[in-house]
Short mmCIF file of C-alpha atoms in Angstrom, two decimals:
data_model
loop_
_atom_site.label_atom_id
_atom_site.label_comp_id
_atom_site.label_asym_id
_atom_site.label_seq_id
_atom_site.Cartn_x
_atom_site.Cartn_y
_atom_site.Cartn_z
CA GLY P 1 -188.38 43.20 52.14
CA GLN P 2 -186.85 42.37 49.16
CA ASN P 3 -187.40 42.71 45.53
CA ILE P 4 -185.76 42.54 42.39
CA ASP P 5 -187.96 43.66 38.55
CA GLN P 6 -186.53 43.06 35.34
CA PRO P 7 -188.83 42.50 32.62
CA THR P 8 -189.62 38.68 31.31
CA GLU P 9 -189.01 38.93 27.61
CA MET P 10 -187.20 40.86 24.82
CA THR P 11 -186.50 40.81 21.43
CA ALA P 12 -183.71 42.40 19.40
CA THR P 13 -182.07 42.52 16.10
CA GLU P 14 -178.43 41.06 15.15
CA GLY P 15 -176.39 43.95 15.11
CA ALA P 16 -178.67 46.29 17.25
CA ILE P 17 -178.49 47.97 20.93
CA VAL P 18 -180.34 46.62 23.97
CA GLN P 19 -180.63 47.90 27.40
CA ILE P 20 -182.21 45.42 29.64
CA ASN P 21 -183.47 47.39 32.92
CA CYS P 22 -183.62 46.28 36.56
CA THR P 23 -185.14 47.77 39.30
CA TYR P 24 -184.34 46.77 43.29
CA GLN P 25 -185.20 46.77 46.97
CA THR P 26 -182.73 45.10 49.83
CA SER P 27 -182.11 45.21 53.27
CA GLY P 28 -178.80 47.40 52.57
CA PHE P 29 -176.99 47.12 49.41
CA ASN P 30 -173.27 45.68 48.59
CA GLY P 31 -173.46 45.61 44.88
CA LEU P 32 -175.32 45.18 41.81
CA PHE P 33 -174.22 42.33 39.70
CA TRP P 34 -175.61 40.76 36.13
CA TYR P 35 -175.23 37.23 35.05
CA GLN P 36 -175.78 35.81 31.74
CA GLN P 37 -177.28 32.39 31.63
CA HIS P 38 -177.84 30.05 28.56
CA ALA P 39 -180.13 27.87 28.43
CA GLY P 40 -179.39 24.96 30.20
CA GLU P 41 -176.07 26.09 31.71
CA ALA P 42 -175.30 27.85 34.73
CA PRO P 43 -175.33 31.85 35.52
CA THR P 44 -171.84 33.45 34.42
CA PHE P 45 -170.97 36.55 35.90
CA LEU P 46 -170.81 39.82 33.77
CA SER P 47 -170.60 42.68 35.10
CA TYR P 48 -170.56 44.28 38.74
CA ASN P 49 -171.81 48.22 39.89
CA VAL P 50 -171.14 49.31 43.50
CA LEU P 51 -170.86 53.16 42.47
CA ASP P 52 -173.73 55.50 40.59
CA GLY P 53 -172.25 55.43 37.41
CA LEU P 54 -171.56 53.09 33.68
CA GLU P 55 -169.25 50.33 34.20
CA GLU P 56 -168.35 49.36 30.36
CA LYS P 57 -166.58 45.89 29.26
CA GLY P 58 -166.63 45.43 25.51
CA ARG P 59 -169.96 45.35 24.17
CA PHE P 60 -171.15 45.19 27.76
CA SER P 61 -172.27 48.15 29.85
CA SER P 62 -173.95 48.29 33.08
CA PHE P 63 -175.29 51.38 34.92
CA LEU P 64 -176.28 52.08 38.46
CA SER P 65 -178.38 54.87 40.16
CA ARG P 66 -178.13 54.01 43.87
CA SER P 67 -180.62 56.19 44.63
CA LYS P 68 -183.31 55.14 42.46
CA GLY P 69 -182.61 51.73 43.17
CA TYR P 70 -182.09 51.25 39.18
CA SER P 71 -179.63 49.46 37.37
CA TYR P 72 -179.54 48.64 33.30
CA LEU P 73 -177.41 46.39 31.08
CA LEU P 74 -176.81 47.73 27.73
CA LEU P 75 -175.67 45.00 24.95
CA LYS P 76 -174.11 46.36 21.69
CA GLU P 77 -173.49 45.15 18.31
CA LEU P 78 -175.48 41.70 19.57
CA GLN P 79 -174.88 38.73 18.18
CA MET P 80 -176.92 35.63 17.88
CA LYS P 81 -174.88 33.75 20.80
CA ASP P 82 -176.29 36.89 23.15
CA SER P 83 -179.63 35.01 23.15
CA ALA P 84 -179.93 34.13 26.65
CA SER P 85 -181.18 34.93 30.12
CA TYR P 86 -179.71 37.98 31.63
CA LEU P 87 -179.83 38.09 35.48
CA CYS P 88 -180.07 41.40 37.64
CA ALA P 89 -178.74 40.41 41.12
CA ALA P 90 -178.54 42.77 44.38
CA LYS P 91 -176.13 41.90 47.35
CA ASP P 92 -177.19 42.77 50.55
CA ASN P 93 -175.45 44.03 53.76
CA TYR P 94 -176.87 41.76 56.61
CA GLY P 95 -176.12 38.05 55.12
CA GLN P 96 -174.14 38.82 51.95
CA ASN P 97 -176.38 37.32 49.98
CA PHE P 98 -177.75 37.86 46.21
CA VAL P 99 -181.00 38.41 45.68
CA PHE P 100 -181.76 37.55 41.91
CA GLY P 101 -184.47 38.96 39.99
CA PRO P 102 -186.61 36.74 37.64
CA GLY P 103 -184.25 37.06 34.76
CA THR P 104 -184.83 38.74 31.31
CA ARG P 105 -184.82 35.99 28.58
CA LEU P 106 -183.46 37.81 25.41
CA SER P 107 -183.71 36.60 21.99
CA VAL P 108 -181.46 38.08 19.31
CA LEU P 109 -183.31 37.92 15.56
CA PRO P 110 -181.24 37.85 12.34
CA ILE C 1014 -161.30 20.18 40.40
CA ALA C 1015 -161.20 23.85 39.29
CA GLY C 1016 -164.24 25.87 40.43
CA ILE C 1017 -166.96 24.68 41.91
CA THR C 1018 -168.34 21.08 41.31
CA GLN C 1019 -171.79 19.70 41.83
CA ALA C 1020 -172.75 15.92 41.92
CA PRO C 1021 -175.05 14.48 40.94
CA THR C 1022 -175.58 16.37 37.11
CA SER C 1023 -179.23 14.77 37.40
CA GLN C 1024 -181.66 12.32 39.52
CA ILE C 1025 -184.88 10.91 39.64
CA LEU C 1026 -186.24 10.43 42.85
CA ALA C 1027 -189.02 8.89 44.27
CA ALA C 1028 -191.52 10.79 46.56
CA GLY C 1029 -190.58 10.05 50.63
CA ARG C 1030 -186.60 9.38 49.58
CA ARG C 1031 -183.55 11.24 51.10
CA MET C 1032 -181.21 12.61 48.84
CA THR C 1033 -178.25 14.73 49.33
CA LEU C 1034 -176.69 16.98 46.69
CA ARG C 1035 -173.00 17.73 46.72
CA CYS C 1036 -171.24 20.84 46.41
CA THR C 1037 -167.47 21.24 46.41
CA GLN C 1038 -165.19 24.22 45.65
CA ASP C 1039 -161.41 24.65 45.81
CA MET C 1040 -161.41 28.49 45.32
CA ARG C 1041 -161.19 28.88 49.29
CA HIS C 1042 -164.20 31.41 48.94
CA ASN C 1043 -165.80 31.91 52.75
CA ALA C 1044 -169.53 32.25 51.82
CA MET C 1045 -171.44 29.50 49.76
CA TYR C 1046 -175.22 29.60 48.70
CA TRP C 1047 -177.84 27.09 47.29
CA TYR C 1048 -180.38 28.27 45.09
CA ARG C 1049 -183.33 26.53 43.20
CA GLN C 1050 -184.56 27.57 40.03
CA ASP C 1051 -187.93 27.14 38.39
CA LEU C 1052 -189.31 28.79 35.56
CA GLY C 1053 -190.58 32.21 36.09
CA LEU C 1054 -189.35 32.52 39.35
CA GLY C 1055 -185.87 32.67 38.62
CA LEU C 1056 -182.72 31.66 41.12
CA ARG C 1057 -184.32 31.59 45.02
CA LEU C 1058 -182.34 31.07 47.84
CA ILE C 1059 -182.62 27.82 50.08
CA HIS C 1060 -179.77 28.06 52.64
CA TYR C 1061 -176.31 29.63 52.63
CA SER C 1062 -173.16 29.88 54.45
CA ASN C 1063 -170.96 32.73 55.43
CA THR C 1064 -167.98 31.54 56.86
CA ALA C 1065 -167.28 27.49 57.72
CA GLY C 1066 -169.19 26.26 60.81
CA THR C 1067 -172.29 28.36 60.32
CA THR C 1068 -175.44 28.21 58.04
CA GLY C 1069 -178.49 30.27 57.47
CA LYS C 1070 -181.53 29.93 56.31
CA GLY C 1071 -182.67 31.59 52.83
CA GLU C 1072 -186.57 32.52 51.10
CA VAL C 1073 -187.40 28.74 50.62
CA PRO C 1074 -185.95 26.68 53.01
CA ASP C 1075 -188.87 24.20 53.94
CA GLY C 1076 -187.77 20.72 53.40
CA TYR C 1077 -184.06 21.36 52.99
CA SER C 1078 -180.88 21.17 55.54
CA VAL C 1079 -177.34 21.84 55.09
CA SER C 1080 -174.30 21.18 56.80
CA ARG C 1081 -170.74 23.35 56.39
CA ALA C 1082 -167.99 21.22 58.23
CA ASN C 1083 -165.02 22.75 56.29
CA THR C 1084 -164.61 25.31 53.97
CA ASP C 1085 -164.54 23.32 50.89
CA ASP C 1086 -168.23 21.51 51.05
CA PHE C 1087 -171.68 22.49 51.41
CA PRO C 1088 -173.98 19.21 50.81
CA LEU C 1089 -177.68 20.38 50.73
CA THR C 1090 -179.90 17.47 52.02
CA LEU C 1091 -183.69 16.99 51.40
CA ALA C 1092 -185.18 14.51 54.16
CA SER C 1093 -188.15 13.55 52.39
CA ALA C 1094 -188.68 14.49 49.30
CA VAL C 1095 -191.91 15.61 47.59
CA PRO C 1096 -192.52 16.67 43.97
CA SER C 1097 -192.89 20.23 44.36
CA GLN C 1098 -188.71 19.63 44.72
CA THR C 1099 -188.58 19.02 41.23
CA SER C 1100 -186.19 21.95 40.12
CA VAL C 1101 -182.73 22.55 38.99
CA TYR C 1102 -180.38 23.45 41.95
CA PHE C 1103 -177.64 25.31 41.84
CA CYS C 1104 -174.63 25.52 44.28
CA ALA C 1105 -172.58 28.85 44.44
CA SER C 1106 -169.28 30.25 46.05
CA SER C 1107 -168.00 33.93 46.62
CA ASP C 1108 -165.45 35.68 48.52
CA SER C 1109 -166.66 38.08 51.50
CA GLY C 1110 -166.91 41.91 50.33
CA ASP C 1111 -168.10 42.92 47.05
CA THR C 1112 -166.99 39.76 44.55
CA GLU C 1113 -169.61 37.96 42.65
CA ALA C 1114 -170.79 34.46 43.00
CA PHE C 1115 -169.44 31.62 41.05
CA PHE C 1116 -171.81 28.71 40.29
CA GLY C 1117 -171.84 25.33 39.76
CA GLN C 1118 -173.13 23.62 36.51
CA GLY C 1119 -176.50 22.69 38.59
CA THR C 1120 -178.17 19.65 39.35
CA ARG C 1121 -181.22 18.55 37.75
CA LEU C 1122 -183.86 16.83 40.45
CA THR C 1123 -187.09 15.38 39.33
CA VAL C 1124 -189.28 14.05 42.10
CA VAL C 1125 -191.52 11.02 40.95
#
C-alpha cells in the first residue's frame, strides 16, 4: 500500500528553526518532494531528494533516509510569511504518480 | 499562457448537473494529474495521464472521467455532480522522471 504520514499542525516562533517530519511507504520510490501551500493558493515546489542525505536551499533544507522511509524539512530563521501548509509527497515508480501526505500546517508566531 | 491554467476558478453547481473542469499547460509535460483537496485529507489523486492518449485511475476516481487527446489539455468531467464532490480541484503536470509537479491555481467547486 501507499501511505504518507506527517504531523497535522506545528507552531514555532519567528526567527527560530523548525523541523517537519514525514514518513512514507510507496510502491517503488522515485523521489521525495516537499511543497509549500499558503491558504487559498496552489502548492509550490520547495525541494526534492532521491538519494540519502541533506539538500540545502537557502533557509530551507530537506533530508532523506530511504532505508527508513523518512524525510524531514528544516526551516531556519523563520519568518511570518512561512506560515503555511507543508506537503510531503513521494513519487512512485509504477505510474510516476505523486502520493501526498495530509500536510502540516505551520503557524509562525511573533 | 504561462505554466498551467485551470478554468473556471470557482463554480457553484446544482446536484445532478454535468460539469467539465478545464486544464491546459504549455510546458509540453508528458504527465498530467487531477487532485482534489479536502480539509484534513490532503491532496488525493483522481485520475492521471502519463502521456497523450493514455489515462489511469487514481485513488478516488468514482464519479469522474478524463481524456487526454493532446499533450496540452487534460479536462476532468463530473457526469452527474453530487454534494460529496464539493472540493478544491487542482490540476498538475510534470515532465517524466524525477522532476517536480507544477500546479494550476485550483478550481473551487461547490455542489448544492
